[in-house]
Short mmCIF file of C-alpha atoms in Angstrom, two decimals:
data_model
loop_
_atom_site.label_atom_id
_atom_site.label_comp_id
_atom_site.label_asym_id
_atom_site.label_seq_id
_atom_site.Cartn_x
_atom_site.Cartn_y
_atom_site.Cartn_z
CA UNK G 1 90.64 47.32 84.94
CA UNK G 2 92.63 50.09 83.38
CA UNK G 3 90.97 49.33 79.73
CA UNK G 4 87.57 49.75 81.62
CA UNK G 5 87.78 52.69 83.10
CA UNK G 6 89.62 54.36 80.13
CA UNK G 7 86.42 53.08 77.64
CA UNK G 8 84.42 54.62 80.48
CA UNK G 9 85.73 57.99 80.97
CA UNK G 10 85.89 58.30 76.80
CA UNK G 11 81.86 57.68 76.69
CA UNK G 12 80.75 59.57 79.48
CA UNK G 13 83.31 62.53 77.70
CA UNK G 14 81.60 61.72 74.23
CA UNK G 15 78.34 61.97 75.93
CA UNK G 16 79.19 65.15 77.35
CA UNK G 17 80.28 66.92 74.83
CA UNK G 18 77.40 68.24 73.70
CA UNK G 19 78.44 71.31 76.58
CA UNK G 20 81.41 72.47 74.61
CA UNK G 21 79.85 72.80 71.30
CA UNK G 22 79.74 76.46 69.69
CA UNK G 23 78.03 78.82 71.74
CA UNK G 24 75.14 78.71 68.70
CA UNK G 25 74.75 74.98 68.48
CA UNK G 26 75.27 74.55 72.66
CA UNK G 27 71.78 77.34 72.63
CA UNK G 28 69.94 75.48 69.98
CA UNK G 29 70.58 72.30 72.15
CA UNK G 30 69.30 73.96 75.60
CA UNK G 31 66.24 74.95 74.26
CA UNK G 32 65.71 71.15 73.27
CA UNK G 33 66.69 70.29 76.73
CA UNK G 34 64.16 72.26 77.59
CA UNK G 35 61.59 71.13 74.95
CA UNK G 36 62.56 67.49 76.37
CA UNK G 37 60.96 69.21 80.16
CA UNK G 38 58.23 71.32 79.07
CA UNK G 39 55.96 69.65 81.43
CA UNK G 40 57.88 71.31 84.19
CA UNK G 41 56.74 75.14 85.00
CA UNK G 42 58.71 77.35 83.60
CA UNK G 43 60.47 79.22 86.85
CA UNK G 44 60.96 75.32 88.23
CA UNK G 45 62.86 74.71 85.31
CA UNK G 46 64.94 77.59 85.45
CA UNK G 47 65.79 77.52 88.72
CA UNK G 48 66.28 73.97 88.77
CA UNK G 49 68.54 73.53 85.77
CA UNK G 50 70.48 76.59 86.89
CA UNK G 51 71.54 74.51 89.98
CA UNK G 52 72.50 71.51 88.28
CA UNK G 53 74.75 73.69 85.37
CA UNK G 54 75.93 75.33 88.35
CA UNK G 55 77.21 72.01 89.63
CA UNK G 56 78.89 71.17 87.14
CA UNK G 57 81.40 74.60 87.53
CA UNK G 58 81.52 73.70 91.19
CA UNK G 59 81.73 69.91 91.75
CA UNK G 60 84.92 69.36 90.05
CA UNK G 61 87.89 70.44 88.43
CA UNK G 62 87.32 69.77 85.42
CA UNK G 63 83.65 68.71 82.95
CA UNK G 64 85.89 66.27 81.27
CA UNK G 65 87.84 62.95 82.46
CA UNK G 66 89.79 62.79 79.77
CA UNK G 67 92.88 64.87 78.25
CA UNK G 68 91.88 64.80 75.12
CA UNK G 69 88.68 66.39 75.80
CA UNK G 70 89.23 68.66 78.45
CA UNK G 71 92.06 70.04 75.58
CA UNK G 72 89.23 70.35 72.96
CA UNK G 73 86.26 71.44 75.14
CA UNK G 74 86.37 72.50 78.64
CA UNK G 75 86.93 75.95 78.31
CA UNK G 76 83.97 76.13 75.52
CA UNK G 77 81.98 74.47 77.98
CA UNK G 78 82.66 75.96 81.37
CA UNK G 79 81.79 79.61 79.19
CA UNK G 80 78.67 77.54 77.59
CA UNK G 81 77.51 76.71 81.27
CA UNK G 82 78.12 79.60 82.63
CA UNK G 83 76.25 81.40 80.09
CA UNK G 84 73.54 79.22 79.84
CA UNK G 85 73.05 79.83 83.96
CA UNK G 86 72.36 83.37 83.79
CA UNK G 87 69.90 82.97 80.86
CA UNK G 88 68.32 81.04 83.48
CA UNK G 89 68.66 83.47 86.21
CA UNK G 90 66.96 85.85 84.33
CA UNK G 91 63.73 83.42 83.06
CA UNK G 92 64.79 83.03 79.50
CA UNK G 93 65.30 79.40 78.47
CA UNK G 94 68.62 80.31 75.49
CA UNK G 95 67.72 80.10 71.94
CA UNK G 96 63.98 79.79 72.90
#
């Protein structure tokens, strides 16, 4: 169903958007991510959370399903991401 999968693409994009906010408000959201995981040691998390980020730049073409938000936000995001990974690299958790 083409109604379906439209609704379905617009949530999980809604749900994700969170990555393309403004490099401030995307850091002040990782470290509550990371608030969220504090019972996982603190290299573990990094390490770990750099992978999945990473996956996100690497899985697909584009973070976003639909053209609306990969208009809006992709870009934002992708530099969010990327950003956010080599925090990570380096052992600092971003606006921590």
């Amino acid at each position: 169903n083409d109604l379906a999968e439209t609704t379905q693409a617009y949530f999980l994009d809604m749900d994700m958007a969170v990555l393309g906010k403004k490099p401030e408000a995307y850091r002040v959201y990782a470290s509550l991510i990371r608030q969220e995981y504090r019972f996982v040691e603190h290299d573990l998390y990094c390490s770990k959370r750099a992978e999945i980020l990473q996956s996100f730049l690497d899985n697909s073409d584009t973070i976003f399903l639909t053209k609306e938000f990969q208009q809006a936000m992709e870009q934002r995001a992708r530099d969010n991401i990327a950003q956010e990974i080599e925090f990570l690299k380096s052992g600092t958790i971003p606006g921590g």
